[in-house]
Amino acid sequence: MNTNDCYREWLTCSLIPRLMKKILFFACMALLIAPAYAQETGESEIVTPHFTIEDSINWGNITKQQVDQIARMAANGHSTSQYYLGRCYFNGLGVMKDRLKAVEYYALAAEKDNTQALYYLGFCYKYGFGVAKNDAKAQQFFIRAVKWLNEEMDSEPYAPYYLAMCYNYGFGVDVDHQKSVELYEKAAAMGNSQALVNMALDYQLGNNVKKDIAKAVDLFRKAADMGNPQAQLLLGYCFLEGDGVEQDKEKAHEYFKKAAEQGLPKAMEALAQ
């Protein structure tokens, strides 16, 4: 199963409306991405204004200069940089896409109990990205990730976000959609705008919740107000299509522009159309 097939199975119903076709890529990204967090390193991070390296990876606007810096730090054994580099190889950001290399870097970081690396390593084994599918190994990594996520719950905004996804899809824990929603809300309260985007996409697609376009738009708006460029882009599409809101092409252009100003490639494409 390739990436799109995997997420299509998770995030779509039998038919995908026109807007959903446009945002399917971002639904995939939303599942893979984590919220921003600051990591102390021996070398200063090169970041886009207001956002961290993690955000740049999440939204696909990371620069080659940033990736080169990550690679240098990963070579020195810095676990967070190894995790970052795994993400870059997984999605082909600043480097040629190479899922095998992604797994190798996730594994290096996971050896040092890097929580996100444990999660993504489990994900790779679960769906056969860069390795042979192995549910038993996937579960082992997810369980280790859940352990650390619980310990980091009140100190790291990424922790409730990842744990929400674990409960949403049964990664290392039993499926509990209500618990997942509570954790997304906790992550959002800690400043993780991507949790709001994930919730919005669930409501937009009717994924594990009753489909509610108006609720989705409200959540996109809240995340957009927090400066999340992905939310700004998706909200722009809602206004462009009149999906859950009154159609307003000027408003759509306004949100596309906000996202594009933060370097989001898909927003730049939307503006050019």
Tab-separated table of C-alpha atoms in Angstrom:
chain	number	residue	atom	x	y	z
A	1	MET	CA	0.000	0.000	0.000
A	2	ASN	CA	1.492	3.362	-1.001
A	3	THR	CA	1.182	6.579	0.997
A	4	ASN	CA	-1.903	7.932	-0.725
A	5	ASP	CA	-3.693	4.579	-0.598
A	6	CYS	CA	-2.935	4.310	3.105
A	7	TYR	CA	-4.347	7.706	3.951
A	8	ARG	CA	-7.243	7.429	1.574
A	9	GLU	CA	-8.308	4.337	3.501
A	10	TRP	CA	-8.043	6.217	6.777
A	11	LEU	CA	-9.386	9.632	5.878
A	12	THR	CA	-11.983	9.277	3.159
A	13	CYS	CA	-15.407	7.805	2.714
A	14	SER	CA	-16.570	6.160	-0.497
A	15	LEU	CA	-16.771	9.460	-2.403
A	16	ILE	CA	-14.470	12.487	-2.179
A	17	PRO	CA	-16.111	15.828	-2.946
A	18	ARG	CA	-14.342	18.338	-5.129
A	19	LEU	CA	-12.794	20.229	-2.214
A	20	MET	CA	-11.540	17.014	-0.669
A	21	LYS	CA	-9.634	16.154	-3.827
A	22	LYS	CA	-7.838	19.461	-3.529
A	23	ILE	CA	-6.931	18.960	0.117
A	24	LEU	CA	-6.220	15.226	0.176
A	25	PHE	CA	-2.507	15.954	0.093
A	26	PHE	CA	-2.896	18.057	3.212
A	27	ALA	CA	-4.976	15.417	4.946
A	28	CYS	CA	-2.055	13.095	4.430
A	29	MET	CA	0.360	15.680	5.753
A	30	ALA	CA	-1.824	16.341	8.770
A	31	LEU	CA	-1.591	12.748	9.858
A	32	LEU	CA	2.146	12.685	9.485
A	33	ILE	CA	2.949	15.914	11.042
A	34	ALA	CA	3.725	17.002	14.553
A	35	PRO	CA	3.351	20.333	16.302
A	36	ALA	CA	6.180	22.774	16.691
A	37	TYR	CA	8.501	22.619	19.646
A	38	ALA	CA	11.802	24.256	20.452
A	39	GLN	CA	14.787	21.944	20.906
A	40	GLU	CA	18.025	23.058	22.529
A	41	THR	CA	20.989	22.191	20.331
A	42	GLY	CA	24.671	22.897	20.150
A	43	GLU	CA	24.085	24.834	16.925
A	44	SER	CA	21.451	27.497	16.428
A	45	GLU	CA	18.472	26.482	14.317
A	46	ILE	CA	17.923	28.279	11.040
A	47	VAL	CA	14.196	28.885	10.955
A	48	THR	CA	11.564	30.757	9.057
A	49	PRO	CA	10.054	33.674	11.005
A	50	HIS	CA	7.973	32.579	14.002
A	51	PHE	CA	8.293	28.879	13.243
A	52	THR	CA	10.716	26.102	14.043
A	53	ILE	CA	12.499	23.552	11.888
A	54	GLU	CA	9.704	21.143	12.780
A	55	ASP	CA	7.112	23.483	11.292
A	56	SER	CA	9.176	23.895	8.136
A	57	ILE	CA	9.242	20.120	7.714
A	58	ASN	CA	5.535	19.826	8.511
A	59	TRP	CA	4.476	22.311	5.864
A	60	GLY	CA	7.057	21.475	3.218
A	61	ASN	CA	8.733	24.888	3.135
A	62	ILE	CA	12.061	23.797	4.583
A	63	THR	CA	15.122	25.107	2.756
A	64	LYS	CA	18.151	23.209	1.482
A	65	GLN	CA	20.254	25.233	3.931
A	66	GLN	CA	18.147	23.974	6.822
A	67	VAL	CA	18.377	20.378	5.638
A	68	ASP	CA	22.169	20.626	5.297
A	69	GLN	CA	22.376	21.912	8.855
A	70	ILE	CA	20.152	19.093	10.113
A	71	ALA	CA	22.362	16.558	8.328
A	72	ARG	CA	25.503	17.941	9.990
A	73	MET	CA	23.952	17.731	13.413
A	74	ALA	CA	22.550	14.254	12.740
A	75	ALA	CA	26.043	13.087	11.767
A	76	ASN	CA	27.200	14.257	15.202
A	77	GLY	CA	24.656	11.987	16.867
A	78	HIS	CA	22.009	14.583	17.753
A	79	SER	CA	18.837	12.497	18.080
A	80	THR	CA	16.339	15.232	17.242
A	81	SER	CA	18.272	16.054	14.072
A	82	GLN	CA	18.322	12.362	13.163
A	83	TYR	CA	14.549	12.337	13.559
A	84	TYR	CA	14.231	15.528	11.485
A	85	LEU	CA	16.432	14.074	8.751
A	86	GLY	CA	14.276	10.956	8.729
A	87	ARG	CA	11.255	13.153	8.130
A	88	CYS	CA	13.036	14.930	5.275
A	89	TYR	CA	13.960	11.659	3.581
A	90	PHE	CA	10.473	10.247	4.126
A	91	ASN	CA	8.827	13.150	2.298
A	92	GLY	CA	11.647	14.165	-0.054
A	93	LEU	CA	12.183	17.598	1.502
A	94	GLY	CA	15.559	19.057	0.538
A	95	VAL	CA	16.799	15.564	-0.326
A	96	MET	CA	15.776	12.806	-2.689
A	97	LYS	CA	12.867	10.850	-1.192
A	98	ASP	CA	14.259	7.656	0.301
A	99	ARG	CA	12.043	5.730	2.711
A	100	LEU	CA	14.834	3.279	3.545
A	101	LYS	CA	17.089	6.118	4.698
A	102	ALA	CA	14.155	7.601	6.600
A	103	VAL	CA	13.793	4.379	8.567
A	104	GLU	CA	17.539	4.283	9.228
A	105	TYR	CA	17.488	7.769	10.751
A	106	TYR	CA	14.292	7.100	12.701
A	107	ALA	CA	15.968	3.992	14.122
A	108	LEU	CA	19.060	5.941	15.191
A	109	ALA	CA	16.913	8.478	17.027
A	110	ALA	CA	14.654	5.782	18.470
A	111	GLU	CA	17.664	4.099	20.059
A	112	LYS	CA	17.908	7.251	22.189
A	113	ASP	CA	14.186	7.103	22.997
A	114	ASN	CA	13.290	10.056	20.793
A	115	THR	CA	9.520	9.981	21.145
A	116	GLN	CA	8.571	11.152	17.660
A	117	ALA	CA	11.096	8.829	16.032
A	118	LEU	CA	9.550	5.906	17.917
A	119	TYR	CA	6.130	6.907	16.629
A	120	TYR	CA	7.233	7.239	13.002
A	121	LEU	CA	9.255	4.042	13.150
A	122	GLY	CA	6.121	2.247	14.314
A	123	PHE	CA	4.241	3.916	11.474
A	124	CYS	CA	6.767	2.671	8.919
A	125	TYR	CA	6.563	-0.898	10.178
A	126	LYS	CA	2.777	-0.711	10.363
A	127	TYR	CA	2.384	0.230	6.701
A	128	GLY	CA	5.589	-1.034	5.137
A	129	PHE	CA	7.320	2.252	4.361
A	130	GLY	CA	11.022	1.508	3.832
A	131	VAL	CA	10.736	-1.827	5.630
A	132	ALA	CA	8.665	-4.979	5.384
A	133	LYS	CA	5.307	-4.645	7.122
A	134	ASN	CA	5.528	-6.037	10.632
A	135	ASP	CA	2.615	-5.371	12.981
A	136	ALA	CA	4.397	-6.859	15.972
A	137	LYS	CA	7.391	-4.555	15.597
A	138	ALA	CA	5.122	-1.607	14.880
A	139	GLN	CA	3.238	-2.244	18.101
A	140	GLN	CA	6.472	-2.450	20.084
A	141	PHE	CA	7.554	0.971	18.846
A	142	PHE	CA	4.116	2.470	19.374
A	143	ILE	CA	3.989	1.167	22.950
A	144	ARG	CA	7.382	2.718	23.693
A	145	ALA	CA	6.208	5.966	22.128
A	146	VAL	CA	3.024	5.966	24.214
A	147	LYS	CA	5.090	5.476	27.371
A	148	TRP	CA	7.171	8.578	26.693
A	149	LEU	CA	4.198	10.571	25.412
A	150	ASN	CA	2.412	10.039	28.714
A	151	GLU	CA	5.493	11.155	30.627
A	152	GLU	CA	5.796	14.291	28.489
A	153	MET	CA	2.063	15.030	28.484
A	154	ASP	CA	2.135	18.243	30.486
A	155	SER	CA	5.485	19.598	29.331
A	156	GLU	CA	5.608	19.133	25.545
A	157	PRO	CA	2.771	20.289	23.250
A	158	TYR	CA	3.602	17.527	20.767
A	159	ALA	CA	2.858	14.833	23.379
A	160	PRO	CA	-0.954	15.092	23.561
A	161	TYR	CA	-1.009	15.580	19.786
A	162	TYR	CA	0.761	12.308	19.046
A	163	LEU	CA	-1.120	10.479	21.769
A	164	ALA	CA	-4.362	11.705	20.198
A	165	MET	CA	-3.349	10.036	16.935
A	166	CYS	CA	-2.441	6.859	18.807
A	167	TYR	CA	-5.931	6.702	20.312
A	168	ASN	CA	-7.532	7.660	17.011
A	169	TYR	CA	-5.917	4.775	15.118
A	170	GLY	CA	-5.126	2.254	17.843
A	171	PHE	CA	-1.356	2.711	17.790
A	172	GLY	CA	-0.063	1.089	20.981
A	173	VAL	CA	-3.399	1.653	22.736
A	174	ASP	CA	-7.030	0.679	22.229
A	175	VAL	CA	-8.972	2.907	19.851
A	176	ASP	CA	-10.797	5.645	21.772
A	177	HIS	CA	-12.058	8.483	19.586
A	178	GLN	CA	-13.410	10.506	22.500
A	179	LYS	CA	-10.023	10.334	24.201
A	180	SER	CA	-8.418	11.384	20.932
A	181	VAL	CA	-10.604	14.506	20.727
A	182	GLU	CA	-9.802	15.394	24.347
A	183	LEU	CA	-6.082	15.092	23.654
A	184	TYR	CA	-6.274	17.167	20.479
A	185	GLU	CA	-8.042	19.843	22.518
A	186	LYS	CA	-5.342	19.655	25.188
A	187	ALA	CA	-2.629	20.002	22.545
A	188	ALA	CA	-4.414	22.992	21.038
A	189	ALA	CA	-4.686	24.619	24.469
A	190	MET	CA	-0.913	24.193	24.793
A	191	GLY	CA	-0.457	26.122	21.547
A	192	ASN	CA	-0.403	23.274	19.046
A	193	SER	CA	-2.414	24.654	16.139
A	194	GLN	CA	-1.886	21.493	14.082
A	195	ALA	CA	-4.142	19.624	16.506
A	196	LEU	CA	-6.954	21.937	15.420
A	197	VAL	CA	-6.156	21.216	11.764
A	198	ASN	CA	-6.338	17.465	12.374
A	199	MET	CA	-9.670	17.830	14.143
A	200	ALA	CA	-10.959	20.046	11.337
A	201	LEU	CA	-9.988	17.477	8.717
A	202	ASP	CA	-11.757	14.755	10.692
A	203	TYR	CA	-14.958	16.823	10.674
A	204	GLN	CA	-14.445	17.809	7.032
A	205	LEU	CA	-14.073	14.189	5.955
A	206	GLY	CA	-16.366	12.537	8.506
A	207	ASN	CA	-13.413	10.561	9.812
A	208	ASN	CA	-14.368	8.876	13.129
A	209	VAL	CA	-16.819	11.723	13.829
A	210	LYS	CA	-20.084	12.860	12.301
A	211	LYS	CA	-19.307	14.996	9.270
A	212	ASP	CA	-19.754	18.664	10.181
A	213	ILE	CA	-18.448	21.182	7.658
A	214	ALA	CA	-19.337	24.183	9.798
A	215	LYS	CA	-17.362	22.754	12.724
A	216	ALA	CA	-14.435	22.073	10.400
A	217	VAL	CA	-14.439	25.670	9.178
A	218	ASP	CA	-14.534	26.961	12.761
A	219	LEU	CA	-11.503	24.845	13.673
A	220	PHE	CA	-9.627	25.859	10.510
A	221	ARG	CA	-10.321	29.487	11.410
A	222	LYS	CA	-8.996	29.080	14.950
A	223	ALA	CA	-5.806	27.441	13.683
A	224	ALA	CA	-5.435	30.086	10.972
A	225	ASP	CA	-5.737	32.801	13.613
A	226	MET	CA	-2.864	31.105	15.452
A	227	GLY	CA	-0.753	31.588	12.319
A	228	ASN	CA	-0.922	28.036	10.973
A	229	PRO	CA	-0.338	28.374	7.193
A	230	GLN	CA	-1.851	24.985	6.413
A	231	ALA	CA	-5.066	26.064	8.134
A	232	GLN	CA	-4.955	29.354	6.237
A	233	LEU	CA	-4.666	27.486	2.957
A	234	LEU	CA	-7.479	25.052	3.734
A	235	LEU	CA	-9.711	27.845	4.989
A	236	GLY	CA	-8.979	29.655	1.743
A	237	TYR	CA	-10.272	26.652	-0.179
A	238	CYS	CA	-13.413	26.634	1.960
A	239	PHE	CA	-14.091	30.254	0.967
A	240	LEU	CA	-13.175	29.563	-2.649
A	241	GLU	CA	-15.654	26.691	-2.891
A	242	GLY	CA	-18.296	28.020	-0.496
A	243	ASP	CA	-17.781	24.908	1.582
A	244	GLY	CA	-19.250	25.501	5.045
A	245	VAL	CA	-19.158	29.277	4.490
A	246	GLU	CA	-20.584	31.723	1.997
A	247	GLN	CA	-18.414	31.720	-1.120
A	248	ASP	CA	-16.007	34.642	-1.048
A	249	LYS	CA	-13.151	34.577	-3.537
A	250	GLU	CA	-11.578	37.721	-2.100
A	251	LYS	CA	-11.475	36.115	1.325
A	252	ALA	CA	-10.019	32.976	-0.212
A	253	HIS	CA	-7.271	35.038	-1.857
A	254	GLU	CA	-6.580	36.741	1.481
A	255	TYR	CA	-5.983	33.415	3.220
A	256	PHE	CA	-3.975	32.010	0.329
A	257	LYS	CA	-1.767	35.101	0.507
A	258	LYS	CA	-1.232	34.708	4.264
A	259	ALA	CA	-0.131	31.105	3.790
A	260	ALA	CA	2.049	31.944	0.783
A	261	GLU	CA	3.817	34.695	2.719
A	262	GLN	CA	4.981	31.991	5.111
A	263	GLY	CA	6.486	30.034	2.234
A	264	LEU	CA	3.831	27.340	1.844
A	265	PRO	CA	4.319	26.003	-1.717
A	266	LYS	CA	0.707	24.904	-2.239
A	267	ALA	CA	-0.519	28.346	-1.224
A	268	MET	CA	1.732	29.906	-3.856
A	269	GLU	CA	0.200	27.556	-6.421
A	270	ALA	CA	-3.302	28.518	-5.268
A	271	LEU	CA	-2.489	32.212	-5.714
A	272	ALA	CA	-1.153	31.599	-9.202
A	273	GLN	CA	-4.368	29.933	-10.389
